[in-house]
Amino acid sequence: MAELFPGISFLDAVSVVLFWLSPLIFIFGLALLITSLAKYNKLESVLGREIGGIRKRVFPKIETNIYTLQQRLLESKIVIALVCIVCAFIFLFLLKK
């Protein structure tokens, strides 16, 4: 395996990074479980209001596809949150030395 520095391989560096990121992934998963979809949609509608001027859409088809993916991810946010929590535990317990 290629070494980044003498005595440190690439996989060792990745495992250290994943180990230290596991608490952040866990907190992200908990935040997804705690928040509700209705509050997010209300916040998005408040922030998306036009104050003045005309909004011009350059690529409406791409923008529609992005919003479709966003809605699908929001609808399955419980599954995504559980995956984040499980991955955080796996990283934390399997990568500690």
Short mmCIF file of N, CA and C in Angstrom, two decimals:
data_model
loop_
_atom_site.label_atom_id
_atom_site.label_comp_id
_atom_site.label_asym_id
_atom_site.label_seq_id
_atom_site.Cartn_x
_atom_site.Cartn_y
_atom_site.Cartn_z
N MET A 1 0.85 -1.17 0.00
CA MET A 1 0.00 0.00 0.00
C MET A 1 0.89 1.24 0.00
N ALA A 2 0.46 2.25 -0.71
CA ALA A 2 1.24 3.48 -0.79
C ALA A 2 1.25 4.19 0.55
N GLU A 3 2.38 4.77 0.88
CA GLU A 3 2.52 5.48 2.14
C GLU A 3 2.48 6.98 1.90
N LEU A 4 1.72 7.67 2.74
CA LEU A 4 1.66 9.12 2.66
C LEU A 4 2.94 9.73 3.22
N PHE A 5 3.29 9.30 4.39
CA PHE A 5 4.51 9.70 5.07
C PHE A 5 5.20 8.42 5.52
N PRO A 6 6.45 8.46 5.85
CA PRO A 6 7.11 7.23 6.31
C PRO A 6 6.41 6.64 7.53
N GLY A 7 5.94 5.43 7.39
CA GLY A 7 5.29 4.72 8.49
C GLY A 7 3.79 4.91 8.58
N ILE A 8 3.18 5.77 7.74
CA ILE A 8 1.74 6.00 7.76
C ILE A 8 1.17 5.66 6.39
N SER A 9 0.30 4.65 6.34
CA SER A 9 -0.31 4.28 5.07
C SER A 9 -1.59 5.09 4.84
N PHE A 10 -2.12 5.01 3.66
CA PHE A 10 -3.33 5.73 3.29
C PHE A 10 -4.51 5.25 4.12
N LEU A 11 -4.64 3.94 4.30
CA LEU A 11 -5.76 3.39 5.06
C LEU A 11 -5.69 3.78 6.53
N ASP A 12 -4.48 3.90 7.08
CA ASP A 12 -4.35 4.38 8.45
C ASP A 12 -4.85 5.81 8.58
N ALA A 13 -4.53 6.64 7.62
CA ALA A 13 -4.97 8.03 7.65
C ALA A 13 -6.49 8.12 7.52
N VAL A 14 -7.08 7.31 6.64
CA VAL A 14 -8.54 7.31 6.47
C VAL A 14 -9.23 6.84 7.74
N SER A 15 -8.68 5.80 8.39
CA SER A 15 -9.30 5.30 9.61
C SER A 15 -9.25 6.33 10.73
N VAL A 16 -8.17 7.09 10.83
CA VAL A 16 -8.08 8.13 11.86
C VAL A 16 -9.10 9.23 11.58
N VAL A 17 -9.24 9.64 10.34
CA VAL A 17 -10.20 10.69 9.99
C VAL A 17 -11.63 10.23 10.27
N LEU A 18 -11.97 9.00 9.89
CA LEU A 18 -13.31 8.48 10.14
C LEU A 18 -13.58 8.33 11.63
N PHE A 19 -12.57 7.93 12.39
CA PHE A 19 -12.74 7.80 13.83
C PHE A 19 -13.07 9.14 14.47
N TRP A 20 -12.37 10.19 14.07
CA TRP A 20 -12.61 11.51 14.66
C TRP A 20 -13.86 12.18 14.12
N LEU A 21 -14.34 11.77 12.95
CA LEU A 21 -15.58 12.33 12.41
C LEU A 21 -16.83 11.61 12.91
N SER A 22 -16.66 10.44 13.52
CA SER A 22 -17.82 9.66 13.95
C SER A 22 -18.72 10.40 14.94
N PRO A 23 -18.20 11.18 15.91
CA PRO A 23 -19.14 11.94 16.76
C PRO A 23 -19.96 12.98 15.98
N LEU A 24 -19.35 13.60 14.98
CA LEU A 24 -20.10 14.56 14.16
C LEU A 24 -21.19 13.87 13.34
N ILE A 25 -20.88 12.69 12.82
CA ILE A 25 -21.88 11.93 12.06
C ILE A 25 -23.02 11.52 12.97
N PHE A 26 -22.70 11.13 14.21
CA PHE A 26 -23.72 10.75 15.18
C PHE A 26 -24.63 11.94 15.51
N ILE A 27 -24.05 13.10 15.74
CA ILE A 27 -24.84 14.30 16.05
C ILE A 27 -25.71 14.70 14.86
N PHE A 28 -25.18 14.56 13.65
CA PHE A 28 -25.96 14.85 12.44
C PHE A 28 -27.17 13.91 12.35
N GLY A 29 -26.95 12.62 12.63
CA GLY A 29 -28.05 11.65 12.60
C GLY A 29 -29.10 11.97 13.64
N LEU A 30 -28.69 12.35 14.86
CA LEU A 30 -29.65 12.74 15.88
C LEU A 30 -30.43 13.99 15.49
N ALA A 31 -29.75 14.95 14.88
CA ALA A 31 -30.43 16.16 14.43
C ALA A 31 -31.48 15.85 13.38
N LEU A 32 -31.18 14.90 12.50
CA LEU A 32 -32.17 14.51 11.50
C LEU A 32 -33.38 13.84 12.13
N LEU A 33 -33.15 13.05 13.18
CA LEU A 33 -34.27 12.39 13.85
C LEU A 33 -35.13 13.37 14.62
N ILE A 34 -34.52 14.39 15.20
CA ILE A 34 -35.25 15.32 16.07
C ILE A 34 -36.09 16.31 15.26
N THR A 35 -35.55 16.80 14.17
CA THR A 35 -36.26 17.82 13.40
C THR A 35 -37.45 17.22 12.66
N SER A 36 -38.46 18.05 12.45
CA SER A 36 -39.65 17.59 11.74
C SER A 36 -39.65 18.15 10.32
N LEU A 37 -40.31 17.46 9.44
CA LEU A 37 -40.36 17.87 8.04
C LEU A 37 -41.20 19.14 7.87
N ALA A 38 -42.24 19.31 8.66
CA ALA A 38 -43.09 20.50 8.54
C ALA A 38 -42.32 21.76 8.90
N LYS A 39 -41.51 21.70 9.96
CA LYS A 39 -40.73 22.87 10.35
C LYS A 39 -39.71 23.23 9.27
N TYR A 40 -39.10 22.21 8.66
CA TYR A 40 -38.14 22.48 7.59
C TYR A 40 -38.82 23.13 6.40
N ASN A 41 -39.98 22.63 6.00
CA ASN A 41 -40.69 23.21 4.86
C ASN A 41 -41.13 24.64 5.15
N LYS A 42 -41.54 24.92 6.40
CA LYS A 42 -41.93 26.28 6.77
C LYS A 42 -40.72 27.22 6.71
N LEU A 43 -39.58 26.77 7.22
CA LEU A 43 -38.37 27.58 7.17
C LEU A 43 -37.94 27.84 5.74
N GLU A 44 -38.03 26.81 4.89
CA GLU A 44 -37.65 26.98 3.49
C GLU A 44 -38.57 27.96 2.78
N SER A 45 -39.86 27.92 3.08
CA SER A 45 -40.79 28.85 2.43
C SER A 45 -40.55 30.28 2.89
N VAL A 46 -40.20 30.47 4.16
CA VAL A 46 -39.90 31.81 4.66
C VAL A 46 -38.63 32.35 4.02
N LEU A 47 -37.61 31.50 3.93
CA LEU A 47 -36.35 31.95 3.35
C LEU A 47 -36.41 32.10 1.83
N GLY A 48 -37.37 31.44 1.18
CA GLY A 48 -37.47 31.49 -0.27
C GLY A 48 -38.34 32.61 -0.81
N ARG A 49 -38.91 33.43 0.09
CA ARG A 49 -39.76 34.52 -0.36
C ARG A 49 -38.94 35.57 -1.11
N GLU A 50 -39.59 36.15 -2.08
CA GLU A 50 -38.96 37.23 -2.84
C GLU A 50 -39.24 38.55 -2.15
N ILE A 51 -38.21 39.31 -1.90
CA ILE A 51 -38.38 40.62 -1.29
C ILE A 51 -38.63 41.66 -2.38
N GLY A 52 -37.93 41.54 -3.46
CA GLY A 52 -38.11 42.47 -4.57
C GLY A 52 -37.39 41.93 -5.78
N GLY A 53 -37.79 42.38 -6.94
CA GLY A 53 -37.13 41.94 -8.15
C GLY A 53 -37.77 40.71 -8.75
N ILE A 54 -37.22 40.29 -9.87
CA ILE A 54 -37.74 39.14 -10.59
C ILE A 54 -36.71 38.03 -10.52
N ARG A 55 -37.16 36.85 -10.14
CA ARG A 55 -36.26 35.70 -10.11
C ARG A 55 -36.23 35.07 -11.50
N LYS A 56 -35.05 34.91 -12.03
CA LYS A 56 -34.89 34.35 -13.36
C LYS A 56 -34.30 32.95 -13.22
N ARG A 57 -34.95 31.98 -13.83
CA ARG A 57 -34.45 30.62 -13.80
C ARG A 57 -33.67 30.35 -15.08
N VAL A 58 -32.43 30.02 -14.93
CA VAL A 58 -31.58 29.79 -16.09
C VAL A 58 -31.78 28.37 -16.59
N PHE A 59 -31.72 27.40 -15.67
CA PHE A 59 -31.89 25.99 -16.02
C PHE A 59 -33.04 25.41 -15.22
N PRO A 60 -34.27 25.62 -15.63
CA PRO A 60 -35.40 25.15 -14.82
C PRO A 60 -35.46 23.63 -14.71
N LYS A 61 -35.04 22.90 -15.75
CA LYS A 61 -35.12 21.45 -15.68
C LYS A 61 -34.14 20.90 -14.65
N ILE A 62 -32.93 21.41 -14.62
CA ILE A 62 -31.95 20.97 -13.62
C ILE A 62 -32.43 21.34 -12.23
N GLU A 63 -32.98 22.53 -12.08
CA GLU A 63 -33.46 22.97 -10.78
C GLU A 63 -34.61 22.09 -10.29
N THR A 64 -35.49 21.67 -11.19
CA THR A 64 -36.58 20.78 -10.83
C THR A 64 -36.04 19.43 -10.37
N ASN A 65 -35.03 18.92 -11.06
CA ASN A 65 -34.45 17.64 -10.66
C ASN A 65 -33.79 17.73 -9.30
N ILE A 66 -33.15 18.85 -8.99
CA ILE A 66 -32.51 19.02 -7.69
C ILE A 66 -33.58 19.03 -6.60
N TYR A 67 -34.68 19.73 -6.82
CA TYR A 67 -35.73 19.77 -5.82
C TYR A 67 -36.41 18.42 -5.66
N THR A 68 -36.51 17.64 -6.73
CA THR A 68 -37.09 16.31 -6.64
C THR A 68 -36.21 15.42 -5.78
N LEU A 69 -34.90 15.46 -5.98
CA LEU A 69 -33.99 14.68 -5.15
C LEU A 69 -34.05 15.14 -3.71
N GLN A 70 -34.13 16.44 -3.48
CA GLN A 70 -34.23 16.97 -2.13
C GLN A 70 -35.49 16.46 -1.44
N GLN A 71 -36.62 16.46 -2.13
CA GLN A 71 -37.87 15.96 -1.53
C GLN A 71 -37.76 14.48 -1.20
N ARG A 72 -37.17 13.69 -2.08
CA ARG A 72 -37.01 12.26 -1.79
C ARG A 72 -36.13 12.02 -0.58
N LEU A 73 -35.05 12.81 -0.46
CA LEU A 73 -34.18 12.67 0.70
C LEU A 73 -34.88 13.11 1.98
N LEU A 74 -35.70 14.16 1.90
CA LEU A 74 -36.42 14.61 3.07
C LEU A 74 -37.49 13.60 3.50
N GLU A 75 -38.12 12.94 2.54
CA GLU A 75 -39.13 11.95 2.88
C GLU A 75 -38.52 10.72 3.54
N SER A 76 -37.28 10.39 3.20
CA SER A 76 -36.63 9.23 3.79
C SER A 76 -35.57 9.64 4.81
N LYS A 77 -35.81 10.75 5.50
CA LYS A 77 -34.79 11.26 6.42
C LYS A 77 -34.60 10.38 7.64
N ILE A 78 -35.61 9.63 8.05
CA ILE A 78 -35.46 8.73 9.20
C ILE A 78 -34.49 7.62 8.86
N VAL A 79 -34.60 7.07 7.66
CA VAL A 79 -33.68 6.02 7.23
C VAL A 79 -32.26 6.56 7.14
N ILE A 80 -32.11 7.76 6.59
CA ILE A 80 -30.79 8.38 6.46
C ILE A 80 -30.21 8.65 7.85
N ALA A 81 -31.05 9.11 8.79
CA ALA A 81 -30.57 9.37 10.15
C ALA A 81 -30.11 8.09 10.82
N LEU A 82 -30.86 7.01 10.66
CA LEU A 82 -30.46 5.74 11.26
C LEU A 82 -29.18 5.20 10.65
N VAL A 83 -29.01 5.38 9.35
CA VAL A 83 -27.77 4.96 8.70
C VAL A 83 -26.59 5.77 9.24
N CYS A 84 -26.78 7.06 9.44
CA CYS A 84 -25.70 7.90 10.00
C CYS A 84 -25.33 7.45 11.40
N ILE A 85 -26.32 7.15 12.22
CA ILE A 85 -26.05 6.72 13.60
C ILE A 85 -25.34 5.38 13.62
N VAL A 86 -25.79 4.44 12.81
CA VAL A 86 -25.15 3.12 12.75
C VAL A 86 -23.72 3.24 12.24
N CYS A 87 -23.51 4.03 11.21
CA CYS A 87 -22.14 4.22 10.68
C CYS A 87 -21.24 4.88 11.72
N ALA A 88 -21.77 5.82 12.48
CA ALA A 88 -20.97 6.47 13.51
C ALA A 88 -20.53 5.45 14.56
N PHE A 89 -21.44 4.57 14.98
CA PHE A 89 -21.06 3.55 15.96
C PHE A 89 -20.06 2.56 15.38
N ILE A 90 -20.23 2.19 14.13
CA ILE A 90 -19.29 1.27 13.49
C ILE A 90 -17.90 1.91 13.41
N PHE A 91 -17.84 3.15 12.96
CA PHE A 91 -16.55 3.85 12.88
C PHE A 91 -15.91 3.99 14.24
N LEU A 92 -16.73 4.32 15.25
CA LEU A 92 -16.18 4.57 16.58
C LEU A 92 -15.64 3.29 17.21
N PHE A 93 -16.37 2.21 17.12
CA PHE A 93 -15.97 0.99 17.83
C PHE A 93 -15.00 0.11 17.04
N LEU A 94 -15.09 0.12 15.73
CA LEU A 94 -14.19 -0.75 14.94
C LEU A 94 -12.85 -0.09 14.62
N LEU A 95 -12.82 1.23 14.62
CA LEU A 95 -11.57 1.89 14.22
C LEU A 95 -10.70 2.35 15.39
N LYS A 96 -11.21 2.17 16.62
CA LYS A 96 -10.34 2.55 17.75
C LYS A 96 -9.26 1.51 17.92
N LYS A 97 -8.11 1.94 18.37
CA LYS A 97 -6.98 1.03 18.46
C LYS A 97 -6.70 0.66 19.89
#
